[in-house]
Coordinates of C-alpha atoms in Angstrom, one line a residue:
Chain A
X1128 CA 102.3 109.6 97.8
X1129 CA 98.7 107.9 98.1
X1130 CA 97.1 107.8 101.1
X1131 CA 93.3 106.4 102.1
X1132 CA 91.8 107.6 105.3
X1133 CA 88.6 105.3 106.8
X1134 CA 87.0 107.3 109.6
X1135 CA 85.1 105.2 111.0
X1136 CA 86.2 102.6 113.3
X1137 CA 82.8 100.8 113.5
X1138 CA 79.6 101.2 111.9
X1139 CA 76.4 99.6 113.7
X1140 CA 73.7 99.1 111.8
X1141 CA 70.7 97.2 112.2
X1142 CA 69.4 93.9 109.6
X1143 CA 67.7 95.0 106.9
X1144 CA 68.6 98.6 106.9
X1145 CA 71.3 100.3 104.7
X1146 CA 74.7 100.5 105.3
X1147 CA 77.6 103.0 104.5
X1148 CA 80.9 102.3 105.2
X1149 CA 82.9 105.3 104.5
X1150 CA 86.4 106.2 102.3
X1151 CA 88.3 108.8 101.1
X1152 CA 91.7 108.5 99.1
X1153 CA 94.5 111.0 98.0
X1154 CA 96.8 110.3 94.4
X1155 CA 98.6 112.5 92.4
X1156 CA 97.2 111.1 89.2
X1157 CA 93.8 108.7 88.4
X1158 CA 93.0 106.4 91.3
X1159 CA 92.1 102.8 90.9
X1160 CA 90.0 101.9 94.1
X1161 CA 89.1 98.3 95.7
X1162 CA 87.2 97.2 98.7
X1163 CA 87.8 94.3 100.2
X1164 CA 86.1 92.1 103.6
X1165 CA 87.8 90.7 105.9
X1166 CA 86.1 87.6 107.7
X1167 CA 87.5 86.2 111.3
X1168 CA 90.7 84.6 110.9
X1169 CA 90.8 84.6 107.2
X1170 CA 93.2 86.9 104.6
X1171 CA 91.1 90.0 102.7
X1172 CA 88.4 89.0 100.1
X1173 CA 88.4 91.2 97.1
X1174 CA 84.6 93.1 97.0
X1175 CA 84.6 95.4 94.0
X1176 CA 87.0 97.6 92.2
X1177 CA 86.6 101.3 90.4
X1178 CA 89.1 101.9 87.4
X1179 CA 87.2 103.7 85.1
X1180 CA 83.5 104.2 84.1
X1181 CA 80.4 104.1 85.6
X1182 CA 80.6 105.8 89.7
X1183 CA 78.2 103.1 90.6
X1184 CA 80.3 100.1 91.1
X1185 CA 78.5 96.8 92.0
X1186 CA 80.4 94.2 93.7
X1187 CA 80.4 90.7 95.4
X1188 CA 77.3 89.9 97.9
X1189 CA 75.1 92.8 96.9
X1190 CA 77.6 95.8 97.6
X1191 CA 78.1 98.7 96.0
X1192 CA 80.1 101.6 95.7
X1193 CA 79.9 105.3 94.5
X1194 CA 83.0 106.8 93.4
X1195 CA 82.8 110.4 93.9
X1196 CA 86.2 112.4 92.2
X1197 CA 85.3 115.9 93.5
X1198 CA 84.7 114.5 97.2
X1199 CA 87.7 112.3 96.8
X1200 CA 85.7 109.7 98.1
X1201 CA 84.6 106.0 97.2
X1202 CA 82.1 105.1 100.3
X1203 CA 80.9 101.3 100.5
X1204 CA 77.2 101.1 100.4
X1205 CA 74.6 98.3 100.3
X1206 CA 70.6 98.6 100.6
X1207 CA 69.5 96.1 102.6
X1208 CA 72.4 94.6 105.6
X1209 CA 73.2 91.0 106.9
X1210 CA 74.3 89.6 110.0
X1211 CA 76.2 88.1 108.0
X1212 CA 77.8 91.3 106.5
X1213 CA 79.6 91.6 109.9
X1214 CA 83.7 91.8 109.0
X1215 CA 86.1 94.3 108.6
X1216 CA 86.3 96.6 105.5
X1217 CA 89.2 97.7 103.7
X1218 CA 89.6 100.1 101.1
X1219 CA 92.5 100.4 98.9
X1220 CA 93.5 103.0 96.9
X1221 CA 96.4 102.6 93.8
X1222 CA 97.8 105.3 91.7
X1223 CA 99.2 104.5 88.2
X1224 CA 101.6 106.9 89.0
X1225 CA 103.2 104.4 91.8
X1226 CA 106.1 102.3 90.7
X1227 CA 105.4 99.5 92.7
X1228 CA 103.7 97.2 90.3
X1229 CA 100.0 97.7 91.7
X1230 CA 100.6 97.4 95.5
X1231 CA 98.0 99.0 97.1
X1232 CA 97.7 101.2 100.0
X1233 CA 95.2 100.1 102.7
X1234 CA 93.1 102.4 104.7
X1235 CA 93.0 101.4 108.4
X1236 CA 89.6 99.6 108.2
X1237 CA 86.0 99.7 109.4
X1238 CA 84.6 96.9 111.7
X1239 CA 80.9 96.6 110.4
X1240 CA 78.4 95.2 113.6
X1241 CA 75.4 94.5 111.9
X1242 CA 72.6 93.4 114.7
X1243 CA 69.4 91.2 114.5
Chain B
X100 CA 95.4 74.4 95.2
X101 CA 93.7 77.3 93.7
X102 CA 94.4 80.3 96.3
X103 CA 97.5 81.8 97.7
X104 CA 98.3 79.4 100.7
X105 CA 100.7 80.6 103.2
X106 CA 102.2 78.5 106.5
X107 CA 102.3 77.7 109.1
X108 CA 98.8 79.3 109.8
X109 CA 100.0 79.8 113.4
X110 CA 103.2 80.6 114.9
X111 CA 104.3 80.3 118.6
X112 CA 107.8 81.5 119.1
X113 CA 110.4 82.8 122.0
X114 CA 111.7 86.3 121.8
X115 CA 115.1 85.9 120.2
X116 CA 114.6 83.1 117.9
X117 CA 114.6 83.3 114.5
X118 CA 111.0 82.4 111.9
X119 CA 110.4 81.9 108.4
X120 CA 107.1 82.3 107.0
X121 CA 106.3 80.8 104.1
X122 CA 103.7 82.1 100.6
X123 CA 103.0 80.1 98.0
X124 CA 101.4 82.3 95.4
X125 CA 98.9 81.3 92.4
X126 CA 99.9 79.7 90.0
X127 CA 100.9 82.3 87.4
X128 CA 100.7 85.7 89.3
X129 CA 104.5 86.6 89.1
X130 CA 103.6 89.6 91.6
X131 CA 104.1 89.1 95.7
X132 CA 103.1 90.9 98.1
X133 CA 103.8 90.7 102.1
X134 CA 101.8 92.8 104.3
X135 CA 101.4 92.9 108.4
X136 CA 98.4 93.8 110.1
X137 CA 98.5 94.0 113.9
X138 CA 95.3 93.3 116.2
X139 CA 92.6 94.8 114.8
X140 CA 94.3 97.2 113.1
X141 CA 95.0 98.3 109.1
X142 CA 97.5 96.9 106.6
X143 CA 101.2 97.8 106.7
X144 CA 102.9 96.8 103.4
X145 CA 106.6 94.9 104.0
X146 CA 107.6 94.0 100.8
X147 CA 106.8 93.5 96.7
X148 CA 108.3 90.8 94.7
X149 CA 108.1 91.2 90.5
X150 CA 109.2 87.7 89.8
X151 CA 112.0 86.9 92.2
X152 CA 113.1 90.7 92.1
X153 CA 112.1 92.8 94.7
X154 CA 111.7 96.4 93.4
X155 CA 110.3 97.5 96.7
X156 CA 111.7 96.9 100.5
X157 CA 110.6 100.1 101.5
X158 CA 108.0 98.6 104.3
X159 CA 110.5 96.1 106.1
X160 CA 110.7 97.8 109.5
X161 CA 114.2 96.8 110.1
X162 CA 117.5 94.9 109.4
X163 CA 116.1 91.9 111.2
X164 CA 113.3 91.1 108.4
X165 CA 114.4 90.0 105.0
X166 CA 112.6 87.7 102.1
X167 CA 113.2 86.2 99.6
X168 CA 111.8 84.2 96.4
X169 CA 112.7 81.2 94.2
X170 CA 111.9 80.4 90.8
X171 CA 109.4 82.7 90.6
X172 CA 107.3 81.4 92.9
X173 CA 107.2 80.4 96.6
X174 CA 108.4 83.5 99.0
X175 CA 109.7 83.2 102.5
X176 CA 109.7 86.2 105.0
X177 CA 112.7 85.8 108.0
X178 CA 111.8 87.6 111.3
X179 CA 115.7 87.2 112.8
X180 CA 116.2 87.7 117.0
X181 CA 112.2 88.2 117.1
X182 CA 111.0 90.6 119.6
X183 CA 107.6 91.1 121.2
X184 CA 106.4 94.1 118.5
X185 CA 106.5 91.8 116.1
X186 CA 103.6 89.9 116.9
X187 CA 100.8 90.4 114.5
X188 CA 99.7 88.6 111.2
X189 CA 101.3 88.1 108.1
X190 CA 99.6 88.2 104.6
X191 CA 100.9 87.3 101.8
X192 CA 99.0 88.4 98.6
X193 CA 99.7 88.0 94.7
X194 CA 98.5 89.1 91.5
X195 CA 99.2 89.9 88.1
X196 CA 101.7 91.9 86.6
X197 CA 101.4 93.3 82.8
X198 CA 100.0 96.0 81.1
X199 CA 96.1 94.9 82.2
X200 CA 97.6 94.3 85.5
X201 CA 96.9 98.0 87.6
X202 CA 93.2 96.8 87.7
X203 CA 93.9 93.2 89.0
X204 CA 92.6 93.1 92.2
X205 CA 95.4 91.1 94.9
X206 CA 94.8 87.5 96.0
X207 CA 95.1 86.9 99.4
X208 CA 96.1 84.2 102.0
X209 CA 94.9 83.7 104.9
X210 CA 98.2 84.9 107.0
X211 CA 100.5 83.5 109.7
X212 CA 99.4 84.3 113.0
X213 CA 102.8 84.9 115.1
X214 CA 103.2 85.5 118.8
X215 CA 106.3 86.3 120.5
X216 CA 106.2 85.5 123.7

């Protein structure tokens, strides 16, 4: 079974300093990892995906993230934060050993407040 | 259109009644995906579509939710005898399937909002 675990509920961060939204997964085999935003009354909004590679990963409106195998973790960073940056972030984990085409397995989401 | 488009975007209904929400996938992803997220809270997969098959039906949380898809393409998802606890938001997501497909990230609409009063 996969699993991904988000601890934090919310992350406050102030404009202009970094942010880190964090993730950890569990797969029996390789993971293939995505973050995705999620605006106000709007569906999710793919950010950036890790299959294989590079553990940098850049992504959609100046995020990154750093996939980490020996922590099991793939946190969400970016250097400098927007108010605008304020949504809820997913991460998804997938593991090529599941059967279900790629469905992918949520974690329960991080509201980021980022505050003028 | 271009995205995955899903309707109505918001749904007002009686406990009891029956509802049928409907995805209409891009064009070309033969992969469909329904997923419910309550208020505020994380993403619980319902059900996976490969073409108008659904290998997966392991997330439907009981005998009163069923979909189905035709022609490959649009999906409906029934909520019979609705109750209260199933009040949340539906998303509907697609992608594609193939040997490249485990990197394809999913397409998302942007849900049916149902209450049940």
């Amino acid at each position: 079974a996969q699993s991904v675990a988000q601890p934090e509920d919310q992350v406050n961060v102030a404009e202009g300093n970094p942010l880190t939204v964090k993730c950890t997964y569990s797969v029996s085999g390789n993971p293939y990892l995505f973050w995705y935003v999620q605006y106000p009354n709007r569906g999710l909004q793919f950010l950036l995906k890790y299959i294989t590679g590079d553990n940098l990963v850049k992504g959609s409106y100046g995020f990154e993230a750093e996939f980490n195998k020996s922590q099991t973790s793939f946190h969400l960073k970016k250097p400098s934060a927007l108010v605008s940056d304020s949504a809820l972030y997913f991460c998804a984990v997938r593991d090529m050993n599941n059967n279900a085409g790629n469905m992918l397995t949520f974690g329960g989401g991080t509201r980021l407040m980022v505050k003028p | 259109g271009a995205g995955v488009s899903q309707s109505p975007s918001n749904k007002v209904t009686e406990k009891g009644k029956d509802v049928e929400l409907r995805c209409d996938p891009i064009s070309g992803h033969t992969a469909l995906y329904w997923y419910r997220q309550s208020l505020g809270q994380g993403l619980e997969f319902l059900i996976y579509f490969q073409g108008n098959s659904a290998p997966d039906k392991s997330g439907l949380p009981s005998d009163r939710f069923s979909a189905e898809r035709t022609g490959g393409s649009v999906s409906t998802l029934t909520i019979q005898r609705t109750q209260q606890e199933d009040s949340a938001v539906y998303l509907c997501a697609s992608s594609l399937t193939g040997r490249r497909s485990y990197n394809s990230p999913l397409h998302f609409g942007n849900g049916t909002r149902l209450t049940v009063t």
